[in-house]
Each structure stands twice: as structure tokens, then as C-alpha cells.
Amino acid sequence: AHLRSDVDAFTKVLSSFTAKDKILRFLQYLCRFNKGIMQQGVLPLHAEDLKYLMEKNWSAFRVLMDARRVFRLFNSVGVLKKFRDGLKNKPWGDNLHPLYVAAQFLSALWPAIDHYRFLILIKWAEGSQAEVLKFSYRLFTLAQLITCLAMFIKGYLGEEPSSEDSKEAKRQAEARWNFMKAGLTAITIGHISSFPGLVTNEIVCGGTAMVSSAMDLYKLWPKVSLEELKMTTAKEDASARLMGISAAVFLSTLASVSFIRAGGMK
């Protein structure tokens, strides 16, 4: 299957709460990655220009961080439902079920505690956001490390599936994918929470988060078969109309902003 590249696919992604959060997460940690690059002093900029750029970059990071915190409200409900279903279905199998229970319990505890951090943000509760973040993110890091271990066992230590057993091969590939994503997430969150042994730097933290976010978006993005991909002629007219409308709206926006900045609404 191939990723769809049309505006309908992008609109469908934007309509998903989870997918929109992953896009914002990618942009948020891009800012963190940028911070690491700027701190290395490799950009050919004067000190004042670099300081200005770092301030703008980190301002964007903070806005995205707070926006995602609002997005995460009540996320614990979905995690609890997944935990409830998994207790019966045992998605990791009988042997790894204790690891599943531990990982899911910690994963449910993380967003629940994060709600308290949101109350501190809106000043409905007293406390230190930094301390709450450090505690809850360490729990989430531990959950990711447990998941990483379990997926490594499922994906690499089990028997290789036969060529006829496509379902088992798919499950093994999924386990290896989840092993990589959990490992990347553990590195990201481990750095943020100063988890022992996982403190790295802003480049590694931002880079691993961007990759894991892209992996999530790949899973959520609409796909098409190769045959459907070749049938693009019917969509050429719609694409042309979209380009025309977008250009008109963009130019009108520039004109509107210029009018407002010139004092037209005073």
C-alpha cells in the first residue's frame, strides 16, 4: 500500500484527534531539535541574530507544548479501555501478559497524573509543573522500556514464521515496528524526565521524537493500492480547482494582514 498524497487524505488526517496531535508533536520536537542545533553554534549567525532565533523557536515550542496538553485531556479514558480489553484478550500472549499489565498500568497512570499538571497550568491547583512532569514522564518512560522489552521478545526471539503463515509474519513485523517505536519514545521521554541512563541532548531528544511521530502518522495516514495510485486522471480537475482557490485565499490573507497592520481597523 502507498500513502495518499491528495488533500482529501490530509483532511481526513486532520479530522482525527490522534493524528492532529502527532502532527503537533512532530512540530514541537522539531523545535527541540532546532534548539540543540543552535546550541552547537554551527549556524553562521551573529550572536544577536542567533539569540533572536532561539527565542522565537522556543516560544513556538512552548505554545505547541501547552496546546498538546489541552489535547491530552481525558486521554486516560482511552488507555483505561485498552487496558480493560487487554486484561481479557492478552494481546501480548500468556507468557508476556504480566509485562503487558505492568506497561498498561503505567501508561494509564501517566495521563491521569498529567491532568494534575494541567490544573496547575490553569492555576486551579498549586504545585510545580516541572516536578509533576518529571515524575509522570519517568513512569511513562518505564512503560516504554517494558513495552520495548516485550516487543523485542515477540519480534526477534520467537520462531521465524513459515512462508505460508502470513498472519504470524505480519504479527512479527508489527512487534518489531512497536519495538523500535517504544525504544525511540523511551529515549525521548527519558531525556525529558532525566531518567537514569537515558539523559542525552536536545538533538537526540528532538530527533527520536520526530521519528516516532512520523511512524505514528504513517500508520494513521490513508493508504491506496498501486492500482488506485495509477488512476489519478480523474482528480486532476479537482487539484487544479484547489490550487486556484488556495492562491486566491492566500493573496487575500496577505492583503487583509497588510490592511490590519496599516491601522485599517483603528
XYZ file of N, CA and C in Angstrom:
798
model
N 0.834 -1.188 0.000
C 0.000 0.000 0.000
C 0.879 1.252 0.000
N 0.378 2.307 -0.621
C 1.118 3.564 -0.727
C 0.335 4.671 -0.028
N 1.053 5.653 0.490
C 0.407 6.782 1.144
C -0.290 7.662 0.112
N -1.508 8.061 0.428
C -2.204 9.003 -0.442
C -1.613 10.393 -0.251
N -1.501 11.146 -1.347
C -0.887 12.484 -1.282
C -1.866 13.590 -1.633
N -3.163 13.275 -1.703
C -4.143 14.288 -2.080
C -4.664 15.017 -0.846
N -5.330 16.135 -1.080
C -5.830 16.958 0.015
C -6.930 16.251 0.800
N -7.664 15.348 0.164
C -8.705 14.597 0.872
C -8.090 13.727 1.965
N -6.928 13.135 1.668
C -6.242 12.316 2.666
C -5.770 13.170 3.829
N -5.221 14.348 3.504
C -4.736 15.238 4.565
C -5.889 15.738 5.431
N -7.027 16.036 4.797
C -8.209 16.473 5.543
C -8.696 15.371 6.471
N -8.654 14.139 5.994
C -9.071 13.007 6.821
C -8.149 12.860 8.033
N -6.849 13.075 7.819
C -5.895 13.003 8.924
C -6.193 14.104 9.940
N -6.453 15.316 9.452
C -6.723 16.448 10.348
C -8.005 16.255 11.148
N -8.932 15.455 10.610
C -10.188 15.210 11.329
C -10.012 14.237 12.481
N -8.853 13.590 12.536
C -8.568 12.636 13.613
C -7.830 13.348 14.745
N -8.361 13.245 15.938
C -7.741 13.851 17.110
C -6.316 13.337 17.292
N -6.145 12.029 17.186
C -4.826 11.418 17.407
C -3.832 11.875 16.361
N -4.240 11.876 15.085
C -3.328 12.271 14.014
C -2.923 13.729 14.137
N -3.868 14.597 14.488
C -3.546 16.017 14.648
C -2.538 16.204 15.782
N -2.716 15.445 16.868
C -1.774 15.531 17.985
C -0.378 15.091 17.559
N -0.294 14.076 16.708
C 1.018 13.598 16.251
C 1.703 14.629 15.354
N 0.916 15.360 14.565
C 1.492 16.427 13.741
C 2.067 17.517 14.638
N 1.288 17.907 15.652
C 1.766 18.929 16.587
C 2.976 18.429 17.367
N 2.972 17.138 17.712
C 4.121 16.568 18.433
C 5.373 16.637 17.567
N 5.238 16.317 16.272
C 6.375 16.393 15.363
C 6.930 17.814 15.331
N 6.043 18.808 15.203
C 6.484 20.206 15.139
C 7.089 20.667 16.469
N 6.491 20.218 17.572
C 7.017 20.589 18.890
C 8.445 20.100 19.081
N 8.684 18.851 18.716
C 10.029 18.306 18.922
C 10.998 18.717 17.819
N 10.471 19.199 16.707
C 11.333 19.839 15.721
C 11.953 21.087 16.342
N 11.150 21.814 17.123
C 11.679 22.987 17.833
C 12.755 22.567 18.827
N 12.550 21.443 19.482
C 13.551 20.957 20.433
C 14.829 20.553 19.704
N 14.671 19.907 18.563
C 15.813 19.541 17.723
C 16.554 20.795 17.261
N 15.789 21.805 16.828
C 16.391 23.069 16.403
C 17.193 23.715 17.527
N 16.657 23.647 18.739
C 17.359 24.208 19.892
C 18.733 23.565 20.059
N 18.772 22.237 19.910
C 20.042 21.528 20.024
C 21.037 21.945 18.962
N 20.552 22.119 17.735
C 21.419 22.564 16.637
C 21.965 23.958 16.923
N 21.080 24.840 17.374
C 21.508 26.215 17.661
C 22.506 26.273 18.803
N 22.333 25.409 19.789
C 23.252 25.385 20.930
C 24.647 24.919 20.535
N 24.739 24.192 19.427
C 26.047 23.713 18.971
C 26.877 24.816 18.326
N 26.217 25.927 17.984
C 26.938 27.050 17.388
C 27.387 26.815 15.962
N 26.689 25.942 15.252
C 27.100 25.623 13.878
C 26.439 26.533 12.846
N 25.410 27.285 13.269
C 24.740 28.171 12.318
C 25.565 29.446 12.109
N 25.760 29.859 10.869
C 26.568 31.059 10.580
C 25.794 32.343 10.851
N 25.503 32.596 12.123
C 24.724 33.769 12.501
C 25.458 34.573 13.568
N 25.207 35.875 13.589
C 25.750 36.718 14.651
C 25.052 36.381 15.964
N 25.680 36.700 17.070
C 25.170 36.333 18.393
C 23.755 36.862 18.613
N 23.504 38.122 18.217
C 22.182 38.711 18.427
C 21.124 38.031 17.562
N 21.490 37.705 16.324
C 20.552 37.021 15.429
C 20.244 35.623 15.937
N 21.267 34.930 16.435
C 21.074 33.584 16.960
C 20.187 33.609 18.201
N 20.418 34.589 19.071
C 19.599 34.727 20.275
C 18.141 34.974 19.911
N 17.912 35.831 18.922
C 16.552 36.133 18.464
C 15.884 34.872 17.914
N 16.609 34.123 17.100
C 16.071 32.903 16.501
C 15.755 31.847 17.561
N 16.630 31.729 18.563
C 16.402 30.762 19.638
C 15.168 31.132 20.454
N 14.966 32.429 20.694
C 13.791 32.869 21.446
C 12.500 32.562 20.682
N 12.501 32.826 19.376
C 11.319 32.560 18.559
C 11.044 31.049 18.478
N 12.101 30.268 18.335
C 11.963 28.820 18.258
C 11.369 28.270 19.551
N 11.886 28.734 20.702
C 11.420 28.204 21.978
C 10.033 28.731 22.322
N 9.687 29.907 21.846
C 8.328 30.411 22.020
C 7.325 29.504 21.305
N 7.680 29.084 20.084
C 6.824 28.158 19.334
C 6.711 26.825 20.065
N 7.825 26.357 20.627
C 7.829 25.094 21.372
C 6.846 25.152 22.543
N 6.885 26.238 23.301
C 6.030 26.348 24.492
C 4.547 26.410 24.118
N 4.226 27.130 23.050
C 2.832 27.207 22.611
C 2.337 25.825 22.177
N 3.144 25.108 21.401
C 2.772 23.770 20.959
C 2.649 22.809 22.141
N 3.551 22.931 23.114
C 3.515 22.070 24.293
C 2.217 22.268 25.073
N 1.847 23.530 25.296
C 0.622 23.805 26.046
C -0.622 23.401 25.263
N -0.583 23.579 23.940
C -1.724 23.177 23.111
C -1.926 21.662 23.184
N -0.852 20.917 23.136
C -0.953 19.454 23.202
C -1.411 18.991 24.584
N -1.087 19.748 25.600
C -1.532 19.371 26.944
C -3.055 19.463 27.034
N -3.649 20.461 26.379
C -5.107 20.549 26.319
C -5.663 19.385 25.512
N -4.988 19.045 24.406
C -5.406 17.918 23.574
C -5.434 16.620 24.376
N -4.513 16.482 25.328
C -4.377 15.222 26.058
C -5.399 15.056 27.178
N -6.251 16.049 27.406
C -7.264 15.921 28.440
C -8.120 14.674 28.209
N -8.320 13.900 29.248
C -9.141 12.689 29.235
C -8.548 11.566 28.388
N -7.265 11.688 28.010
C -6.616 10.592 27.294
C -6.588 9.311 28.121
N -6.631 9.463 29.439
C -6.568 8.291 30.304
C -7.761 7.377 30.090
N -8.893 7.913 29.615
C -10.084 7.087 29.400
C -9.812 6.035 28.327
N -9.216 6.483 27.205
C -8.890 5.537 26.128
C -7.875 4.495 26.552
N -6.898 4.926 27.351
C -5.878 3.991 27.826
C -6.495 2.973 28.776
N -7.410 3.421 29.633
C -8.086 2.510 30.558
C -8.939 1.487 29.809
N -9.611 1.929 28.737
C -10.416 0.998 27.932
C -9.522 -0.056 27.285
N -8.383 0.388 26.740
C -7.445 -0.549 26.132
C -6.923 -1.536 27.172
N -6.636 -1.030 28.368
C -6.157 -1.866 29.467
C -7.225 -2.883 29.851
N -8.469 -2.416 29.952
C -9.581 -3.313 30.309
C -9.732 -4.454 29.305
N -9.721 -4.107 28.020
C -9.874 -5.131 26.983
C -8.682 -6.083 26.964
N -7.476 -5.529 27.189
C -6.271 -6.355 27.142
C -6.160 -7.347 28.280
N -6.785 -7.044 29.414
C -6.753 -7.977 30.533
C -7.394 -9.301 30.153
N -8.391 -9.242 29.288
C -9.083 -10.453 28.850
C -8.472 -11.035 27.579
N -8.140 -10.149 26.628
C -7.666 -10.622 25.323
C -6.203 -11.046 25.307
N -5.415 -10.536 26.250
C -3.980 -10.839 26.345
C -3.275 -10.655 24.994
N -3.203 -9.424 24.486
C -2.626 -9.182 23.151
C -1.157 -9.541 23.039
N -0.416 -9.605 24.141
C 0.989 -9.988 24.089
C 1.192 -11.473 24.353
N 0.113 -12.220 24.539
C 0.230 -13.647 24.810
C 0.316 -13.934 26.298
N 0.168 -15.197 26.648
C 0.167 -15.602 28.056
C 1.504 -15.327 28.737
N 2.591 -15.655 28.065
C 3.912 -15.529 28.699
C 4.276 -14.075 29.004
N 3.872 -13.172 28.133
C 4.225 -11.761 28.302
C 3.103 -10.945 28.942
N 2.041 -11.619 29.375
C 0.905 -10.883 29.937
C 1.273 -10.069 31.188
N 2.101 -10.582 32.093
C 2.496 -9.741 33.248
C 3.185 -8.446 32.814
N 4.008 -8.511 31.764
C 4.641 -7.294 31.257
C 3.604 -6.351 30.658
N 2.599 -6.939 29.997
C 1.532 -6.121 29.425
C 0.786 -5.363 30.522
N 0.459 -6.059 31.604
C -0.275 -5.438 32.709
C 0.543 -4.289 33.307
N 1.830 -4.537 33.522
C 2.692 -3.506 34.109
C 2.794 -2.295 33.192
N 3.018 -2.529 31.891
C 3.171 -1.427 30.933
C 1.892 -0.620 30.800
N 0.757 -1.295 30.736
C -0.505 -0.589 30.565
C -0.913 0.173 31.825
N -0.600 -0.392 32.991
C -0.902 0.318 34.231
C -0.117 1.623 34.310
N 1.162 1.566 33.979
C 1.990 2.771 33.996
C 1.551 3.753 32.915
N 1.141 3.224 31.761
C 0.669 4.086 30.670
C -0.635 4.788 31.032
N -1.473 4.136 31.840
C -2.719 4.755 32.288
C -2.461 5.781 33.384
N -1.462 5.514 34.205
C -1.141 6.419 35.302
C -0.550 7.731 34.786
N 0.226 7.653 33.704
C 0.881 8.854 33.164
C -0.115 9.951 32.774
N -1.128 9.696 31.904
C -2.049 10.789 31.560
C -2.916 11.218 32.735
N -3.206 10.290 33.671
C -4.001 10.660 34.842
C -3.263 11.710 35.671
N -1.960 11.492 35.878
C -1.155 12.468 36.624
C -0.972 13.741 35.811
N -0.932 13.608 34.487
C -0.769 14.772 33.617
C -1.959 15.719 33.733
N -3.143 15.176 34.077
C -4.304 16.035 34.304
C -4.040 17.005 35.457
N -3.334 16.536 36.463
C -2.986 17.401 37.589
C -2.067 18.527 37.125
N -1.150 18.213 36.227
C -0.260 19.249 35.692
C -1.053 20.290 34.914
N -2.130 19.856 34.236
C -2.983 20.807 33.521
C -3.685 21.738 34.509
N -4.120 21.207 35.653
C -4.762 22.041 36.666
C -3.787 23.089 37.207
N -2.513 22.705 37.316
C -1.500 23.677 37.738
C -1.323 24.750 36.666
N -1.360 24.329 35.394
C -1.190 25.266 34.281
C -2.272 26.334 34.287
N -3.523 25.934 34.526
C -4.624 26.907 34.503
C -4.849 27.531 35.881
N -3.939 27.227 36.816
C -3.942 27.818 38.156
C -5.173 27.447 38.975
N -5.654 26.223 38.786
C -6.722 25.691 39.622
C -6.148 24.830 40.756
N -4.856 24.594 40.681
C -4.163 23.826 41.729
C -2.775 24.406 41.887
N -2.203 24.164 43.047
C -0.860 24.650 43.324
C 0.139 23.513 43.188
N 1.353 23.855 42.806
C 2.394 22.852 42.663
C 3.388 23.248 41.602
N 4.374 22.405 41.399
C 5.409 22.644 40.405
C 5.158 21.766 39.183
N 4.924 22.419 38.030
C 4.732 21.660 36.799
C 5.960 20.796 36.492
N 7.144 21.341 36.744
C 8.381 20.613 36.437
C 8.474 19.319 37.240
N 8.084 19.365 38.510
C 8.160 18.173 39.357
C 7.135 17.129 38.926
N 5.911 17.582 38.592
C 4.875 16.655 38.137
C 5.289 16.011 36.822
N 5.819 16.837 35.907
C 6.289 16.319 34.617
C 7.364 15.261 34.813
N 8.331 15.559 35.647
C 9.448 14.635 35.862
C 8.963 13.299 36.403
N 8.027 13.355 37.349
C 7.514 12.122 37.954
C 6.690 11.307 36.952
N 5.711 11.965 36.306
C 4.824 11.233 35.392
C 5.570 10.725 34.166
N 6.517 11.524 33.660
C 7.261 11.107 32.477
C 8.217 9.951 32.778
N 8.689 9.877 34.012
C 9.516 8.714 34.370
C 8.676 7.439 34.369
N 7.433 7.544 34.831
C 6.541 6.383 34.780
C 6.293 5.968 33.329
N 6.083 6.958 32.461
C 5.832 6.657 31.051
C 7.075 6.076 30.386
N 8.240 6.568 30.763
C 9.490 6.007 30.234
C 9.618 4.546 30.624
N 9.311 4.230 31.870
C 9.379 2.846 32.335
C 8.400 1.969 31.562
N 7.206 2.507 31.284
C 6.218 1.765 30.490
C 6.754 1.470 29.095
N 7.439 2.446 28.493
C 8.005 2.253 27.157
C 9.151 1.248 27.169
N 9.944 1.255 28.223
C 11.034 0.280 28.324
C 10.485 -1.138 28.457
N 9.418 -1.295 29.234
C 8.784 -2.617 29.366
C 8.206 -3.058 28.022
N 7.545 -2.123 27.334
C 6.991 -2.435 26.009
C 8.100 -2.805 25.038
N 9.188 -2.082 25.080
C 10.326 -2.345 24.201
C 10.859 -3.759 24.423
N 10.997 -4.150 25.686
C 11.469 -5.498 26.012
C 10.515 -6.561 25.501
N 9.220 -6.357 25.751
C 8.225 -7.345 25.320
C 8.181 -7.474 23.802
N 8.245 -6.347 23.097
C 8.198 -6.394 21.640
C 9.481 -6.988 21.041
N 10.601 -6.799 21.736
C 11.836 -7.441 21.280
C 11.718 -8.951 21.382
N 11.151 -9.414 22.480
C 10.952 -10.859 22.665
C 10.021 -11.401 21.595
N 8.893 -10.708 21.360
C 7.925 -11.172 20.368
C 8.469 -11.090 18.946
N 9.222 -10.042 18.668
C 9.647 -9.804 17.288
C 10.927 -10.488 16.879
N 11.812 -10.769 17.856
C 13.140 -11.268 17.487
C 13.531 -12.596 18.134
N 12.909 -12.960 19.247
C 13.321 -14.176 19.948
C 12.394 -15.355 19.700
N 11.289 -15.110 19.029
C 10.382 -16.211 18.699
C 10.826 -16.932 17.444
N 10.129 -18.027 17.128
C 10.438 -18.792 15.919
C 10.052 -17.993 14.682
N 10.878 -18.094 13.666
C 10.573 -17.423 12.407
C 9.342 -18.064 11.771
N 8.343 -17.278 11.373
C 7.142 -17.845 10.759
C 7.447 -18.448 9.398
N 6.691 -19.464 9.039
C 6.866 -20.094 7.735
C 6.348 -19.163 6.644
N 6.749 -19.422 5.427
C 6.352 -18.576 4.298
C 4.843 -18.632 4.072
N 4.191 -19.708 4.516
C 2.743 -19.836 4.326
C 1.961 -19.104 5.412
N 2.591 -18.854 6.550
C 1.886 -18.254 7.676
C 2.003 -16.729 7.616
N 1.187 -16.120 6.774
C 1.261 -14.669 6.571
C 0.792 -13.899 7.803
N -0.175 -14.441 8.538
C -0.679 -13.748 9.724
C 0.395 -13.640 10.796
N 1.126 -14.716 11.015
C 2.174 -14.709 12.025
C 3.322 -13.799 11.598
N 3.632 -13.794 10.295
C 4.676 -12.899 9.785
C 4.279 -11.440 9.986
N 2.998 -11.150 9.789
C 2.508 -9.783 9.995
C 2.596 -9.394 11.461
N 2.254 -10.335 12.358
C 2.340 -10.049 13.792
C 3.785 -9.816 14.223
N 4.703 -10.578 13.644
C 6.110 -10.405 13.984
C 6.622 -9.052 13.498
N 6.227 -8.671 12.281
C 6.634 -7.367 11.746
C 6.061 -6.238 12.595
N 4.835 -6.398 13.058
C 4.208 -5.386 13.910
C 4.943 -5.260 15.238
N 5.379 -6.399 15.781
C 6.121 -6.374 17.046
C 7.459 -5.657 16.866
N 8.132 -5.903 15.767
C 9.412 -5.232 15.515
C 9.224 -3.732 15.328
N 8.134 -3.360 14.660
C 7.807 -1.938 14.484
C 7.581 -1.284 15.850
N 6.786 -1.954 16.696
C 6.478 -1.410 18.023
C 7.704 -1.402 18.933
N 8.607 -2.345 18.739
C 9.860 -2.353 19.490
C 10.667 -1.091 19.180
N 10.765 -0.763 17.905
C 11.519 0.422 17.504
C 10.859 1.699 18.024
N 9.527 1.781 17.898
C 8.831 2.991 18.323
C 8.902 3.176 19.832
N 8.750 2.091 20.586
C 8.835 2.184 22.045
C 10.243 2.577 22.478
N 11.245 2.049 21.788
C 12.626 2.405 22.114
C 12.908 3.877 21.861
N 12.433 4.382 20.732
C 12.625 5.803 20.412
C 11.902 6.693 21.423
N 10.686 6.300 21.791
C 9.917 7.082 22.755
C 10.579 7.076 24.121
N 11.132 5.932 24.516
C 11.827 5.846 25.806
C 13.027 6.795 25.839
N 13.760 6.892 24.721
C 14.910 7.798 24.651
C 14.445 9.250 24.762
N 13.347 9.568 24.065
C 12.813 10.937 24.104
C 12.376 11.323 25.510
N 11.454 10.542 26.060
C 10.865 10.886 27.353
C 11.873 10.679 28.481
N 12.784 9.739 28.292
C 13.816 9.526 29.296
C 14.703 10.746 29.467
N 15.012 11.411 28.376
C 15.819 12.634 28.463
C 15.054 13.746 29.164
N 13.774 13.911 28.803
C 12.969 14.981 29.395
C 12.829 14.796 30.908
N 12.654 13.544 31.345
C 12.432 13.261 32.766
C 13.713 12.983 33.531
N 14.868 13.104 32.859
C 16.165 12.794 33.490
C 16.182 11.378 34.050
N 15.600 10.449 33.294
C 15.572 9.036 33.697
C 17.006 8.509 33.721
N 17.418 7.838 34.787
C 18.805 7.357 34.891
C 19.235 6.538 33.675
N 20.327 6.951 33.056
C 20.879 6.248 31.905
C 20.328 6.690 30.569
N 19.319 7.561 30.558
C 18.695 7.963 29.295
C 18.807 9.462 29.020
N 19.611 10.160 29.790
C 19.814 11.586 29.541
C 20.780 11.743 28.371
N 20.347 12.423 27.321
C 21.176 12.586 26.116
C 21.396 14.076 25.840
N 20.766 14.597 24.815
C 20.833 16.019 24.485
C 19.603 16.385 23.671
N 19.465 17.673 23.368
C 18.261 18.152 22.693
C 18.148 17.623 21.264
N 19.282 17.405 20.610
C 19.246 16.890 19.236
C 18.701 15.472 19.216
N 19.222 14.629 20.102
C 18.758 13.237 20.176
C 17.302 13.191 20.628
N 16.963 13.978 21.647
C 15.594 14.011 22.160
C 14.615 14.440 21.070
N 14.918 15.538 20.403
C 14.038 16.020 19.351
C 13.979 15.093 18.155
N 15.139 14.559 17.766
C 15.192 13.679 16.604
C 14.416 12.386 16.795
N 14.576 11.742 17.958
C 13.856 10.488 18.206
C 12.351 10.722 18.268
N 11.935 11.855 18.844
C 10.505 12.165 18.915
C 9.926 12.418 17.526
N 10.689 13.088 16.664
C 10.218 13.334 15.306
C 10.041 12.029 14.539
N 10.980 11.107 14.709
C 10.890 9.825 14.006
C 9.694 9.021 14.508
N 9.517 8.943 15.828
C 8.391 8.173 16.373
C 7.052 8.806 15.989
N 7.000 10.135 15.922
C 5.776 10.817 15.491
C 5.482 10.500 14.021
N 6.524 10.490 13.201
C 6.356 10.149 11.786
C 5.886 8.707 11.626
N 6.368 7.820 12.491
C 5.926 6.422 12.449
C 4.441 6.318 12.772
N 3.996 7.076 13.772
C 2.568 7.081 14.119
C 1.732 7.634 12.973
N 2.202 8.719 12.356
C 1.464 9.318 11.247
C 1.396 8.381 10.049
N 2.458 7.632 9.826
C 2.455 6.664 8.724
C 1.335 5.638 8.927
N 1.168 5.190 10.174
C 0.121 4.214 10.469
C -1.274 4.807 10.286
N -1.422 6.101 10.595
C -2.731 6.750 10.555
C -3.091 7.297 9.182
N -2.082 7.486 8.323
C -2.319 8.129 7.027
C -3.074 7.183 6.088
N -4.076 7.671 5.353
C -4.814 6.825 4.406
C -3.891 6.236 3.345
N -4.149 5.001 2.986
C -3.323 4.291 2.002
C -4.157 3.954 0.767
N -3.455 3.723 -0.335
C -4.092 3.262 -1.573
C -3.242 2.152 -2.171
N -3.878 1.304 -2.941
C -3.135 0.258 -3.633
C -2.426 0.857 -4.840
N -1.500 0.102 -5.422
C -0.754 0.582 -6.584
C -1.689 0.839 -7.760
N -2.725 0.001 -7.890
C -3.672 0.185 -8.990
C -4.444 1.491 -8.824
N -4.878 1.767 -7.603
C -5.608 3.017 -7.341
C -4.709 4.229 -7.535
N -3.416 4.056 -7.218
C -2.477 5.163 -7.346
C -2.323 5.600 -8.795
N -2.462 4.655 -9.717
C -2.303 4.961 -11.133
C -3.516 5.698 -11.706
N -4.649 5.594 -11.026
C -5.890 6.202 -11.535
C -6.023 7.631 -10.994
N -5.164 8.523 -11.474
C -5.132 9.900 -10.954
C -5.730 10.919 -11.911
N -6.049 10.515 -13.120
C -6.523 11.487 -14.110
C -7.837 12.128 -13.692
N -8.692 11.369 -13.013
C -9.998 11.906 -12.613
C -9.874 12.995 -11.564
N -8.735 13.034 -10.878
C -8.563 14.006 -9.795
C -7.807 15.255 -10.231
N -7.362 15.294 -11.490
C -6.587 16.436 -11.952
C -7.390 17.723 -11.916
N -8.682 17.657 -12.291
C -9.518 18.855 -12.303
C -9.719 19.374 -10.874
N -9.959 18.469 -9.930
C -10.142 18.870 -8.534
C -8.877 19.513 -7.987
N -7.717 18.984 -8.359
C -6.444 19.559 -7.901
C -6.242 20.953 -8.455
N -6.592 21.153 -9.713
C -6.445 22.477 -10.329
C -7.350 23.491 -9.638
N -8.590 23.089 -9.333
C -9.504 23.987 -8.646
C -8.991 24.326 -7.250
N -8.437 23.332 -6.579
C -7.899 23.557 -5.234
C -6.745 24.559 -5.276
N -5.856 24.419 -6.263
C -4.719 25.338 -6.383
C -5.204 26.765 -6.631
N -6.221 26.905 -7.462
C -6.756 28.232 -7.748
C -7.384 28.873 -6.519
N -8.196 28.089 -5.801
C -8.837 28.601 -4.583
C -7.794 28.959 -3.533
N -6.790 28.079 -3.348
C -5.754 28.301 -2.334
C -4.972 29.573 -2.634
N -4.635 29.798 -3.901
C -3.892 31.001 -4.281
C -4.711 32.250 -3.985
N -6.010 32.194 -4.295
C -6.874 33.349 -4.055
C -6.988 33.651 -2.557
N -7.162 32.604 -1.740
C -7.281 32.788 -0.291
C -5.966 33.301 0.290
N -4.835 32.784 -0.198
C -3.527 33.208 0.297
C -3.290 34.686 0.011
N -3.555 35.110 -1.214
C -3.353 36.518 -1.580
C -4.301 37.429 -0.812
N -5.525 36.960 -0.605
C -6.487 37.751 0.160
C -6.062 37.868 1.619
N -5.473 36.816 2.147
C -4.978 36.848 3.525
C -3.850 37.855 3.663
N -2.908 37.852 2.714
C -1.811 38.828 2.748
C -2.341 40.259 2.687
N -3.310 40.480 1.838
C -3.889 41.813 1.720
C -4.591 42.215 3.014
N -5.290 41.266 3.651
C -6.007 41.547 4.896
C -5.038 41.887 6.019
N -3.958 41.107 6.126
C -2.962 41.353 7.167
C -2.310 42.721 6.960
N -2.002 43.061 5.711
C -1.399 44.368 5.408
C -2.345 45.497 5.794
N -3.622 45.325 5.526
C -4.627 46.328 5.865
C -4.711 46.514 7.376
N -4.710 45.419 8.141
C -4.806 45.494 9.597
C -3.564 46.129 10.197
N -2.382 45.712 9.697
C -1.127 46.261 10.223
C -0.965 47.746 9.887
N -1.595 48.177 8.824
C -1.525 49.591 8.443
C -2.473 50.456 9.257
N -3.210 49.827 10.178
C -4.120 50.573 11.039
C -5.510 50.704 10.488
N -5.873 49.858 9.544
C -7.193 49.966 8.929
C -8.361 49.697 9.851
N -8.140 48.999 10.964
C -9.236 48.683 11.880
C -9.248 49.568 13.115
N -8.401 50.607 13.151
C -8.383 51.511 14.309
C -9.513 52.535 14.192
